[in-house]
Coordinates of C-alpha atoms in Angstrom, one line a residue:
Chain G
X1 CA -23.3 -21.4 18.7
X2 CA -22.1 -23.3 15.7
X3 CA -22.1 -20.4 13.4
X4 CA -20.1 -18.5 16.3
X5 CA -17.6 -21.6 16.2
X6 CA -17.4 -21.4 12.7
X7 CA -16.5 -17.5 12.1
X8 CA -13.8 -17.6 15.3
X9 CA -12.0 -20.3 12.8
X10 CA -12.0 -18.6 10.1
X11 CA -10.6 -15.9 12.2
X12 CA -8.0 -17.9 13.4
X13 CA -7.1 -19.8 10.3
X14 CA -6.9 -16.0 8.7
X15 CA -5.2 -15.0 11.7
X16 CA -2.0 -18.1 11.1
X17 CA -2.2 -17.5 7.5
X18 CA -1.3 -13.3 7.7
X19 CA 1.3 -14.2 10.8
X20 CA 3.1 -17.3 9.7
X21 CA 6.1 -15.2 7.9
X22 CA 6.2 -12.8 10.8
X23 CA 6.8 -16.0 13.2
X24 CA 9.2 -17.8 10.7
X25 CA 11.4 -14.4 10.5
X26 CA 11.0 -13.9 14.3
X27 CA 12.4 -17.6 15.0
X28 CA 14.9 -17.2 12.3
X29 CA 16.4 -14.4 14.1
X30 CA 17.2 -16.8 17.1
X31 CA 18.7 -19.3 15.0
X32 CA 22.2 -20.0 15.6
X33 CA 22.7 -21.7 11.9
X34 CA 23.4 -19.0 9.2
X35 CA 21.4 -20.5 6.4
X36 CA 17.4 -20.4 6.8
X37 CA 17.0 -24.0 5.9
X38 CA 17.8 -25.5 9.4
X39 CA 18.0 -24.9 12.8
X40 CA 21.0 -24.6 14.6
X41 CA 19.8 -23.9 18.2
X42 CA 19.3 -21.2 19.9
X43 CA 21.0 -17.4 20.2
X44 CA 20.9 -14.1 21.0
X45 CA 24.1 -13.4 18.6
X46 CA 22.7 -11.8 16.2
X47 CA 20.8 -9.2 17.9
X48 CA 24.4 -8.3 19.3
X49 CA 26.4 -7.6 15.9
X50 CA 23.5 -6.3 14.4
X51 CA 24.5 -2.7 15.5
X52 CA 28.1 -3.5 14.5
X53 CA 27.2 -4.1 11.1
X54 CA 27.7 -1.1 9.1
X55 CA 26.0 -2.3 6.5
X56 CA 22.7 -3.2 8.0
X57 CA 22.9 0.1 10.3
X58 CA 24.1 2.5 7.6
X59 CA 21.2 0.7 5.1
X60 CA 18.2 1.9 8.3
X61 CA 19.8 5.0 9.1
X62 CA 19.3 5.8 5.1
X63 CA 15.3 4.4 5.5
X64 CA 14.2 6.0 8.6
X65 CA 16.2 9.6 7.5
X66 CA 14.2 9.6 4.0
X67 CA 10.8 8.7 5.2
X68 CA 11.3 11.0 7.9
X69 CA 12.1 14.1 5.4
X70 CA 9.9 12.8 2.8
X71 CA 7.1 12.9 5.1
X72 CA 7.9 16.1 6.4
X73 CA 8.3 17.9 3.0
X74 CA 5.4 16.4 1.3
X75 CA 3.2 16.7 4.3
X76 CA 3.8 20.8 4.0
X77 CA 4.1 20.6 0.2
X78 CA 0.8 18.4 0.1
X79 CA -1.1 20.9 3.0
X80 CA -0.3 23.9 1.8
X81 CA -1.4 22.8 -1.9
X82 CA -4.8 21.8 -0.6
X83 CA -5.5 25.6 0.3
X84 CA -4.9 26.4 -2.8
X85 CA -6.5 23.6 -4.7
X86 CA -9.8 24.4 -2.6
X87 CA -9.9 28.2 -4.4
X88 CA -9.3 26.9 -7.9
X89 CA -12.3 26.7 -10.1
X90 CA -14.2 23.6 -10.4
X91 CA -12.3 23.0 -13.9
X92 CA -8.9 23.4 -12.4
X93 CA -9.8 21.5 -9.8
X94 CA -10.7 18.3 -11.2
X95 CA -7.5 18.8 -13.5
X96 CA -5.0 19.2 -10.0
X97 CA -6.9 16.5 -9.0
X98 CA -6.5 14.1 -11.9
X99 CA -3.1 14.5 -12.1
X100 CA -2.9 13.9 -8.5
X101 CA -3.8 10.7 -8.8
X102 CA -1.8 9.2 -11.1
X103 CA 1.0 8.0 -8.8
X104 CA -1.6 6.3 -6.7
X105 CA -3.7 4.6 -9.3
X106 CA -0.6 4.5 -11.9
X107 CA 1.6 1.1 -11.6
X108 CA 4.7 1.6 -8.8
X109 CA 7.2 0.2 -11.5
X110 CA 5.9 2.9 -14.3
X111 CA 6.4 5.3 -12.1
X112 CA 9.7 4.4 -11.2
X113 CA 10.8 4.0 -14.8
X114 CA 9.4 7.2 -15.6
X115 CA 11.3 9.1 -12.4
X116 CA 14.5 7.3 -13.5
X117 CA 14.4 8.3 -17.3
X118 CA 13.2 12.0 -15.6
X119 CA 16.5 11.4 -13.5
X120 CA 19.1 10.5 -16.8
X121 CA 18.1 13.0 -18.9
X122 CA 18.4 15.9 -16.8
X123 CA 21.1 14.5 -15.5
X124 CA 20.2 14.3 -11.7
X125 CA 23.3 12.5 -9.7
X126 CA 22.3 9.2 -8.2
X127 CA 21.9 8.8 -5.0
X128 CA 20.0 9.6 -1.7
X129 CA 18.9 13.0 -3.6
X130 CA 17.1 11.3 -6.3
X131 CA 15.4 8.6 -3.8
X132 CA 14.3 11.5 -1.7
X133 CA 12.9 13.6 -4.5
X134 CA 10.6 10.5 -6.0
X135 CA 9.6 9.6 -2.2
X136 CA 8.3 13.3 -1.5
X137 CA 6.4 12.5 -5.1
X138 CA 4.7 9.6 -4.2
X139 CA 3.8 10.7 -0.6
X140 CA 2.3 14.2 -1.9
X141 CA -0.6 12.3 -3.1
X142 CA -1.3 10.6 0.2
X143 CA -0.6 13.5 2.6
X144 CA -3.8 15.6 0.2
X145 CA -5.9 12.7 0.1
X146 CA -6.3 12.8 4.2
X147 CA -6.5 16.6 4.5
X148 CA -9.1 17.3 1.5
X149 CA -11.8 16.2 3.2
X150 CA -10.8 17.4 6.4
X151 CA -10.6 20.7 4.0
X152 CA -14.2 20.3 2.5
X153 CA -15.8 20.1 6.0
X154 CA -14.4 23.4 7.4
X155 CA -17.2 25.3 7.8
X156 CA -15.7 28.9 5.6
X157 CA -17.6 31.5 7.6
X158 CA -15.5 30.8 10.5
X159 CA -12.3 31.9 8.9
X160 CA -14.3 34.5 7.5
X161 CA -15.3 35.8 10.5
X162 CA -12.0 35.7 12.3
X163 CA -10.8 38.1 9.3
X164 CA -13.5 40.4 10.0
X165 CA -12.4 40.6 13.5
X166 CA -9.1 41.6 12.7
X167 CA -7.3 38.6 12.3
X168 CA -4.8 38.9 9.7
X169 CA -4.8 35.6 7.3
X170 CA -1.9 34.5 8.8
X171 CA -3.3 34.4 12.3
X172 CA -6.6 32.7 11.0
X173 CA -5.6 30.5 9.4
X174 CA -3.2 28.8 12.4
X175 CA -5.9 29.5 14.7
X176 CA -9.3 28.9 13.5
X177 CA -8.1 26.6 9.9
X178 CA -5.5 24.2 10.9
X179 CA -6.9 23.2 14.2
X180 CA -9.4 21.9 12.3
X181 CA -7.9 20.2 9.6
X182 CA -4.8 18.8 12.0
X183 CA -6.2 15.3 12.4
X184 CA -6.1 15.2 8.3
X185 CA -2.6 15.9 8.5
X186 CA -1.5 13.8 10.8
X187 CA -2.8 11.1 9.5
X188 CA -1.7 12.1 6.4
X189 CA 2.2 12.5 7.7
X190 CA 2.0 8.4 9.2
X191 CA 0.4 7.6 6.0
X192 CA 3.4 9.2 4.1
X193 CA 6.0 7.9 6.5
X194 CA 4.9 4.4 6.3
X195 CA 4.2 4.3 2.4
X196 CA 8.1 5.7 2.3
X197 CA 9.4 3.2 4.8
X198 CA 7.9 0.2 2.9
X199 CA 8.6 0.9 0.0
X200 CA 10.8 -0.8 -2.7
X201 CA 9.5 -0.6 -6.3
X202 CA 10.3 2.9 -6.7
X203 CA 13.7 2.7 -4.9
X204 CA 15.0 0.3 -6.7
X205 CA 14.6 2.6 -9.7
X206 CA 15.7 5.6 -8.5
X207 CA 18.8 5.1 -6.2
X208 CA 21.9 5.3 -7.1
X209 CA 25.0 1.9 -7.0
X210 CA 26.3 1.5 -3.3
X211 CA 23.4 3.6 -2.1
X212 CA 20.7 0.7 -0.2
X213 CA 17.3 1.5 2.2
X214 CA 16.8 -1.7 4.0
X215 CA 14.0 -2.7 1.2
X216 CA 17.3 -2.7 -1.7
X217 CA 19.4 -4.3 0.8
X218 CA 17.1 -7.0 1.2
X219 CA 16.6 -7.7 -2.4
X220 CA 20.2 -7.7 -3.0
X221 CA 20.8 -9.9 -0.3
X222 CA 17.8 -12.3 -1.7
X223 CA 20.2 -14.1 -3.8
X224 CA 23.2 -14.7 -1.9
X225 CA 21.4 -15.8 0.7
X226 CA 20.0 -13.0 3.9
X227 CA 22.3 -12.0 6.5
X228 CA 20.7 -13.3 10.0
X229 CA 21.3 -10.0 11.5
X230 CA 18.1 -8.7 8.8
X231 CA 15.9 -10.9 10.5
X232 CA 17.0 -9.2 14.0
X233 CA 16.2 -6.0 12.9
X234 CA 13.0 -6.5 11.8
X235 CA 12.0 -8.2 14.7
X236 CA 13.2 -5.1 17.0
X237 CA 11.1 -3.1 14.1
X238 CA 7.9 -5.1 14.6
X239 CA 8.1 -5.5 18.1
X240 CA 8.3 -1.8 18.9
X241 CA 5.5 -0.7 16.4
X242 CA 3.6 -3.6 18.0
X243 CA 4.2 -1.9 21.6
X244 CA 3.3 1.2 20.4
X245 CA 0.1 0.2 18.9
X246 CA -1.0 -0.5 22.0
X247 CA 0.5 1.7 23.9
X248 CA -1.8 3.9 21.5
X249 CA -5.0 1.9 21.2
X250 CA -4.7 1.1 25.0
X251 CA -4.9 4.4 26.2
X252 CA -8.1 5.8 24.4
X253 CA -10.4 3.2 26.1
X254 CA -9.4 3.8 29.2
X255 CA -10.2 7.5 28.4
X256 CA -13.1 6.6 26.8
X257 CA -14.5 4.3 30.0
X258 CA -13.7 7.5 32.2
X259 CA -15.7 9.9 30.4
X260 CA -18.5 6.9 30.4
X261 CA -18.4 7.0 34.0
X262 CA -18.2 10.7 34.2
X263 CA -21.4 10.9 31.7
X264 CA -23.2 8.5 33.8
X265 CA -22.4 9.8 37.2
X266 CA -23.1 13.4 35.5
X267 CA -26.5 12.2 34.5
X268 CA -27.2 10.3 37.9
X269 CA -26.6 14.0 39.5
X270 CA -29.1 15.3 37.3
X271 CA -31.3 12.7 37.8
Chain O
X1 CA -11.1 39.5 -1.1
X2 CA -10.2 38.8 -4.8
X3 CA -6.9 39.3 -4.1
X4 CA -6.5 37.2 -1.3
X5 CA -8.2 34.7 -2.8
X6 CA -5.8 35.2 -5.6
X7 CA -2.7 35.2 -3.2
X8 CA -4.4 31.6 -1.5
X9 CA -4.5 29.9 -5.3
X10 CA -0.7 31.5 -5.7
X11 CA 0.0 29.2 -2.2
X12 CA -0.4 25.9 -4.6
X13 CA 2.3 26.5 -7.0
X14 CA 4.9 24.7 -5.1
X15 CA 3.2 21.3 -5.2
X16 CA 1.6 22.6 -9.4
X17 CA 5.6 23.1 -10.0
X18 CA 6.3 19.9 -8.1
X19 CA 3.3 17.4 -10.1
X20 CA 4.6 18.9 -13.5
X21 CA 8.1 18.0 -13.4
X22 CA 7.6 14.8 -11.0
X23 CA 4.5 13.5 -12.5
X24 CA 3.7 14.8 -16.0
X25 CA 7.0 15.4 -17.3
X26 CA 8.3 11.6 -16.4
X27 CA 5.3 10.3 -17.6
X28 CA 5.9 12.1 -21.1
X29 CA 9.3 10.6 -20.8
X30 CA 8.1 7.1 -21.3
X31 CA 6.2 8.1 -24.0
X32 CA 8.9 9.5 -25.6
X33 CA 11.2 6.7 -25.2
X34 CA 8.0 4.0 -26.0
X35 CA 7.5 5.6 -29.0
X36 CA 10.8 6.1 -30.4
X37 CA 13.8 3.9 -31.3
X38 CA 17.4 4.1 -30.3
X39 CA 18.3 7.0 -32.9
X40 CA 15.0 9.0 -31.9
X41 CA 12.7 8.1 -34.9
X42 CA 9.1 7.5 -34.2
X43 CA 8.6 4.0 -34.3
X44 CA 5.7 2.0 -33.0
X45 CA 7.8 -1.2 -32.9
X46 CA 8.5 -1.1 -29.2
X47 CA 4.8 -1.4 -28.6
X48 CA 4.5 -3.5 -31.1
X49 CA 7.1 -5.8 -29.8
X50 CA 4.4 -7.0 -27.4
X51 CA 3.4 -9.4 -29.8
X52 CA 6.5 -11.3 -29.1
X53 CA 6.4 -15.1 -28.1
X54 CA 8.2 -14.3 -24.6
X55 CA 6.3 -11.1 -24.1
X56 CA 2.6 -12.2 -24.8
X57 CA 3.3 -15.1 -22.8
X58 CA 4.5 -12.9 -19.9
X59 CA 1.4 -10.8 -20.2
X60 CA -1.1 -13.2 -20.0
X61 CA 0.4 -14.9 -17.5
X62 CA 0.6 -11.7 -15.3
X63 CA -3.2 -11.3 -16.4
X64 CA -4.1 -15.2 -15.7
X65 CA -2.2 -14.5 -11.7
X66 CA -3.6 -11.6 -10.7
X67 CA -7.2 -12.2 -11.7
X68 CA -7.1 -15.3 -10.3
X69 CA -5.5 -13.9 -6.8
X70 CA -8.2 -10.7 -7.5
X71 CA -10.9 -13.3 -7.1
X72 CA -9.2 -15.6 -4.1
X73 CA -8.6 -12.5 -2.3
X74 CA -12.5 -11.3 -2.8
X75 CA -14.0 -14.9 -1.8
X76 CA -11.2 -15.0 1.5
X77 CA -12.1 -11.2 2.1
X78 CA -15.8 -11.0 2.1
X79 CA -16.5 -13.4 4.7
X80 CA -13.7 -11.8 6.8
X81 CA -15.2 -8.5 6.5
X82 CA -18.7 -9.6 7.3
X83 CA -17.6 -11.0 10.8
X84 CA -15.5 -7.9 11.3
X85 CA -18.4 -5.8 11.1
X86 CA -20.4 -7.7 13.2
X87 CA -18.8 -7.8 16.1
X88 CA -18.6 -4.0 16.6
X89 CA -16.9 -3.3 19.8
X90 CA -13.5 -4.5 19.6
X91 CA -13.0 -4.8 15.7
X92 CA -11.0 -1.3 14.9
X93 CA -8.2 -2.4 17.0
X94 CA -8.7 -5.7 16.0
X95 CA -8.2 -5.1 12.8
X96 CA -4.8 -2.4 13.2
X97 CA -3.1 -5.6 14.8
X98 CA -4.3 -8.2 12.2
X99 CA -3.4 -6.5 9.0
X100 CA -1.3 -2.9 9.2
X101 CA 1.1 -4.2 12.0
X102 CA 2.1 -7.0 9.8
X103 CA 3.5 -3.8 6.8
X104 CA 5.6 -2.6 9.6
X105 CA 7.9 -6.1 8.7
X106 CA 9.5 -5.7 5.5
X107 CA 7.5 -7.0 2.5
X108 CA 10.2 -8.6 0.9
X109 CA 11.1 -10.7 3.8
X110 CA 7.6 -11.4 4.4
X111 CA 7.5 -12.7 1.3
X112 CA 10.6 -14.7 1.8
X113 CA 9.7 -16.3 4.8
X114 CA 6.8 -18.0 2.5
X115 CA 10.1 -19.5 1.2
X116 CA 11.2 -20.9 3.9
X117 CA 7.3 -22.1 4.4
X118 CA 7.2 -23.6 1.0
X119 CA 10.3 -24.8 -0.1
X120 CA 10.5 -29.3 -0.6
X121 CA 12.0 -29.6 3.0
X122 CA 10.5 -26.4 4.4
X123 CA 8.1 -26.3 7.4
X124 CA 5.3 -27.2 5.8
X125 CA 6.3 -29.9 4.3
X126 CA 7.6 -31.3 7.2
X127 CA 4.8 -31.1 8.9
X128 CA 3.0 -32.5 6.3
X129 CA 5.1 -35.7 5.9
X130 CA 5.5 -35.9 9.7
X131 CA 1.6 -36.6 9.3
X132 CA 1.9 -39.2 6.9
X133 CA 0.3 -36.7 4.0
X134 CA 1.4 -35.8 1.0
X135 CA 4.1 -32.8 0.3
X136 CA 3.0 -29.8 -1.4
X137 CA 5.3 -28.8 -4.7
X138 CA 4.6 -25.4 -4.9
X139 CA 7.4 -23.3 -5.0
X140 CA 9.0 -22.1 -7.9
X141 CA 5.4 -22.5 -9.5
X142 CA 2.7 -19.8 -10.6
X143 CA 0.4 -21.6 -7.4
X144 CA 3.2 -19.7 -4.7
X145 CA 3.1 -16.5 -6.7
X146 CA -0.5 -16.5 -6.5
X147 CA 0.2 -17.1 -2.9
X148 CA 2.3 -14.3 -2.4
X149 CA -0.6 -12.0 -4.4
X150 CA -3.0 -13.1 -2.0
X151 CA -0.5 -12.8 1.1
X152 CA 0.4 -9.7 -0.2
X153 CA -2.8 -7.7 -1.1
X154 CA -5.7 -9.4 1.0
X155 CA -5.7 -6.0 3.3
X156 CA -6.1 -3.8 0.1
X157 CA -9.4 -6.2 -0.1
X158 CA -10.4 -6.4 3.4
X159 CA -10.0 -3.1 4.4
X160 CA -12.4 -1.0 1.9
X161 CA -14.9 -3.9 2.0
X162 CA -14.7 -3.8 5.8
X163 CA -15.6 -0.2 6.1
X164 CA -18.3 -0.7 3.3
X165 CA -20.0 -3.5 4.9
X166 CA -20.0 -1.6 8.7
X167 CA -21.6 1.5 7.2
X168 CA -24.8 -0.7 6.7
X169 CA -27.4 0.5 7.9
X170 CA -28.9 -2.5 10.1
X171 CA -32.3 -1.2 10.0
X172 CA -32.8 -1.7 6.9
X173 CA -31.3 -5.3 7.0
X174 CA -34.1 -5.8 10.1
X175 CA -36.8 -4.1 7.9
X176 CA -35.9 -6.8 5.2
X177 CA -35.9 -9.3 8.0
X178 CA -39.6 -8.4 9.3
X179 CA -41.0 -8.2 5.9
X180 CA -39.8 -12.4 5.6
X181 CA -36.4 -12.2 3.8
X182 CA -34.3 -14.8 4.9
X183 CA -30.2 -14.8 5.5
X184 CA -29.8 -15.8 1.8
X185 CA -31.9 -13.4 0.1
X186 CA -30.8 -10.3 2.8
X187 CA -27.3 -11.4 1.8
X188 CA -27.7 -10.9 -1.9
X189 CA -30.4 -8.3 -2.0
X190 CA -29.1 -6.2 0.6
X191 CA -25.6 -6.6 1.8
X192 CA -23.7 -7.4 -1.4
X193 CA -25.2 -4.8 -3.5
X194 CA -24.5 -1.9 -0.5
X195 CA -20.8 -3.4 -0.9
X196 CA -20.3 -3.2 -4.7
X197 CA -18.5 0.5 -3.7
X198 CA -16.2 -1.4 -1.9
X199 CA -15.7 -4.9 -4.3
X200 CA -14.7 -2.2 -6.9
X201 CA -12.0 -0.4 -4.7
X202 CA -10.9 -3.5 -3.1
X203 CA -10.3 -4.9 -7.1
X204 CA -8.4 -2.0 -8.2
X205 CA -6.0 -2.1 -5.1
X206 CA -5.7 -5.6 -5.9
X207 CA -5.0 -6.5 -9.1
X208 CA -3.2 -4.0 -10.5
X209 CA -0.4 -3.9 -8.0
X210 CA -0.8 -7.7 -8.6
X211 CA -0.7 -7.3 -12.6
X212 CA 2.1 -4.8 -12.2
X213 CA 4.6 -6.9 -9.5
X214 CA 8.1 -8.3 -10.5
X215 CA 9.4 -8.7 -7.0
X216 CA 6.6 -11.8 -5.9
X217 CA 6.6 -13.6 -9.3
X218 CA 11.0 -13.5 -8.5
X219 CA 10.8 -14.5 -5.3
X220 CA 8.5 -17.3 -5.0
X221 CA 8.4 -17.9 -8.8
X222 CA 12.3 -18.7 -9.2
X223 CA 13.8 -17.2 -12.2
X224 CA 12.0 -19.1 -15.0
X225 CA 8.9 -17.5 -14.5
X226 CA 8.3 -13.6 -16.4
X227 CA 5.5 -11.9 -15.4
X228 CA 5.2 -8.8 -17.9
X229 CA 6.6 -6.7 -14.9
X230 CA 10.0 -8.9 -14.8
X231 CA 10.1 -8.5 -18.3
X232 CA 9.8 -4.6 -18.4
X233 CA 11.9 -5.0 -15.2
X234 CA 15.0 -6.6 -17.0
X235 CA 14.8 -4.1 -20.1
X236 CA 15.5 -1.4 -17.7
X237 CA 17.9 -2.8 -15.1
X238 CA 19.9 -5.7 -17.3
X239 CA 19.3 -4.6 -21.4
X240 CA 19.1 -1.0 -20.4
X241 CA 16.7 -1.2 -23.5
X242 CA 15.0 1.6 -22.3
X243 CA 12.8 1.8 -25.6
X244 CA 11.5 -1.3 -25.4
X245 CA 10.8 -1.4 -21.8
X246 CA 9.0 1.7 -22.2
X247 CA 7.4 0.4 -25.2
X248 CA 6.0 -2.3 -23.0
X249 CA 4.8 0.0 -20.2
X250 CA 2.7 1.8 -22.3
X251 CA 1.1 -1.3 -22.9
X252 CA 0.8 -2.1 -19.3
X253 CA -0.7 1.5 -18.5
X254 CA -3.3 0.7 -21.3
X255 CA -4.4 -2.2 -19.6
X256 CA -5.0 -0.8 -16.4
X257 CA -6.6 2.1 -17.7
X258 CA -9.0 -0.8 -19.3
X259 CA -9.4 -2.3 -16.5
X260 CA -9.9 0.7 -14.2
X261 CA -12.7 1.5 -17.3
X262 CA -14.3 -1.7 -16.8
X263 CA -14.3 -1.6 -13.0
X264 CA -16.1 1.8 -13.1
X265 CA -18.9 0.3 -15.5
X266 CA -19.3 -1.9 -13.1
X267 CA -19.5 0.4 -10.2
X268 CA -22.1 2.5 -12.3
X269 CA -24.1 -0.7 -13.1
X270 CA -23.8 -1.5 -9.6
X271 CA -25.6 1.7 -8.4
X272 CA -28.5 1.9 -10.9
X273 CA -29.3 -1.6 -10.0
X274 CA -29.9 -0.8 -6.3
X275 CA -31.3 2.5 -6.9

């Protein structure tokens, strides 16, 4: 009983320790003062000129349209590269997948001063271009991480098989391949999308002046102090991915209690 | 067959094109520019330059931080993961809304709402003094940037050792029960060496982001504090010393290559010792 006192603490004080920001940023949002340092009372103000602030708006539309291409293009890039890594030799393999992994194991700001000396000397413009390009780079990684395995488990004969029965590679592979390896990809594709969404290291060296994704915006804003209409924005964020989570993680249970039922009523007939 | 299999590999040279010019290519780049001075000589004074008063200081510093967050973040995470995993049912959701919702909220202004936490006349200090206790001084100092590690990179802990510890068979923990083990010696016999795979990738997800950062170390440290990554930071985006800088983050790379090296020694050590 103790013990079971003792770990739902810990929980807790866990629990306060990962949320406190969230709650400070959520409260600031409704705070009528423009500096962070006090309170001013409460309003709704700045949930209201948050979407006439071009800034702000023009700063999320750039976010949400780069991890949303990002993720698409390395998510295809990434796929498509994992058919091919599966038929190298064993050699080639572990060299495609070595050099794979250098984004993810390398340090985000190396990699960021190494896209933007990449960038200078071949004289890439700066700009939503260049942010795009090193996104798709550092999503690849993820997006062949999730569908390699998936890869590794397909059982070969199947594919094999629709081939001998006159399916042309094409046609197997979106019928009997990608089925199978679709959870890999999407998960994969939210991987990539959120990695691009959050990030800021490799942004900040990458984009271009008077080009901003919410994360450079922010940091710019750091110093002079950051507009209350910020602190709206990500509350809308948070709360809507927090609605969707369970919107998502809601509805499998139910499912799952269903089919309980069904397997138990199934067996009670058989019985 | 051959050829198909031939015309499959052909599929792959998109992303092969893609990792040469976007990974090798850039990474040859800061070579280049580490090893060479402003005219393009070969010089090995950039790396060299580490050896500075400023830049030493910043290194070890960034070393001192992030080991010490490395090993916070282990001793907060490990009991975390344990009562995860043992209360099965509910825990995968549980754990989606505990740690992944909170990246959906910007990590800068999560960090900078520890600001607001922190600062002299911030909330928790007025708590704190509304209690009749003494204020905390933290802000500005290395203690909040190892806060804002921890803050920062506990799920990069929790996470691997979470799905390390649940994969345990609990058999095997009974069997060591019946045979007279008690909590103690299951604990360190049993559960902590099955985990090791997971301590290691939990390490390397911390601390080298945390080795590596110049955005937590600026905004909880104030500007006084370098961590090696502000320094390398500034050469590039203030000096536009892009020889140094790169100089310097050759020198990073080499340390987390050594510690990577290390970490794996470990993992290896790790398995011999249970098998």
């Amino acid at each position: 009983m103790i013990k079971k006192i003792c770990r739902n603490i810990y929980l807790i004080l866990i629990f306060v320790f990962l949320y406190a920001p969230i709650v400070t940023l959520v409260v600031l949002s409704f705070n009528k003062s423009k500096t962070r340092a006090k309170w001013g009372g409460f309003t709704l103000k700045w949930y209201g000129s948050l979407f006439t602030n071009e800034a702000i708006m023009g700063a999320l539309m750039n976010t949400l349209l780069i991890a949303l291409v990002a993720s698409v293009v390395s998510t295809l890039i990434g796929t498509i590269a994992c058919i091919s890594i599966m038929n190298l030799n064993k050699k080639m393999r572990s060299v495609v997948m070595g050099v794979t992994n250098i984004p993810m194991l390398n340090a985000e700001i190396v990699t960021g001063i190494s896209l933007m000396l990449l960038f200078i000397s071949f004289n890439f413009k700066f700009g939503l271009g260049t942010i795009l390009l090193s996104h798709i780079t550092f999503c690849i990684p993820y997006v062949i991480l999730s569908v390699m395995p998936r890869m590794q488990q397909l059982n070969p004969y199947a594919y094999e098989a629709a081939l001998d029965l006159g399916a042309g590679p094409v046609y197997g592979f979106f019928k009997v391949i990608l089925p199978e390896i679709m959870p890999g990809i999407a998960s994969g594709f939210l991987m990539a999308f959120t990695m691009s969404l959050d990030d800021f290291i490799i942004t900040h060296f990458t984009k271009g002046a008077g080009v901003d994704t919410l994360s450079t915006k922010i940091y710019t804003e750091v110093k002079k102090g950051i507009k209350p209409e910020m602190y709206a924005l990500s509350t809308i964020i948070f709360v809507t991915v927090l609605i969707l989570l369970l919107l998502v993680n809601y509805k499998p249970l139910e499912k799952r209690q269903k089919t309980d039922k069904e397997v138990k009523e199934a067996v009670k007939v058989g019985g | 067959m051959d050829n198909h299999k031939r015309n499959l590999k052909i599929l792959g040279s998109p992303y092969y094109l893609w990792s040469a010019f976007f990974i090798i290519i850039p990474l040859a780049m800061v070579f280049y520019y580490g090893l060479t001075d402003r005219s393009g000589a070969f010089t090995l004074a950039n790396i060299a330059s580490i050896i500075q008063t400023e830049h030493i200081k910043g290194l070890f510093l960034a070393l001192e931080l992030s080991f010490i967050s490395t090993v916070i973040c282990i001793l907060l995470a490990y009991p975390l993961a344990m009562i995860l995993s043992a209360r099965k049912v509910s825990s995968k959701s549980f754990i989606v809304l505990i740690f992944i919702l909170p990246m959906w909220m910007n990590f800068l202004l999560r960090t900078m709402a520890w600001q607001t936490l922190l600062e002299k006349t911030g909330v928790i200090n007025s708590v704190l003094s509304f209690l009749g206790l003494p204020v905390l001084k933290i802000i500005n100092t290395p203690s909040a940037i190892i806060l804002g590690m921890v803050y920062n990179f506990l799920p990069f802990m929790v996470l691997p050792l979470y799905n390390c510890i649940s994969k345990i068979d609990e058999n095997v923990i009974n069997a060591a029960r019946d045979l007279g083990a008690n909590s103690l010696k299951v604990f360190t016999r049993i559960i902590l060496p099955l985990s090791i795979p997971g301590i290691i990738s939990g390490i390397t997800m911390v601390f080298i982001p945390a080795l590596t950062t110049f955005v937590i170390s600026k905004l909880l440290g104030g500007s006084k504090i370098l961590l090696i990554g502000n320094i390398i930071e500034e050469e590039f985006t203030q000096a536009s010393n892009w020889n140094l800088g790169s100089g310097l983050s050759i020198v990073l790379m080499i340390f987390i290559i050594v510690s990577m090296v290390i970490t794996e020694i470990f993992d290896k050590g790790g398995e011999s010792n249970f098998l």
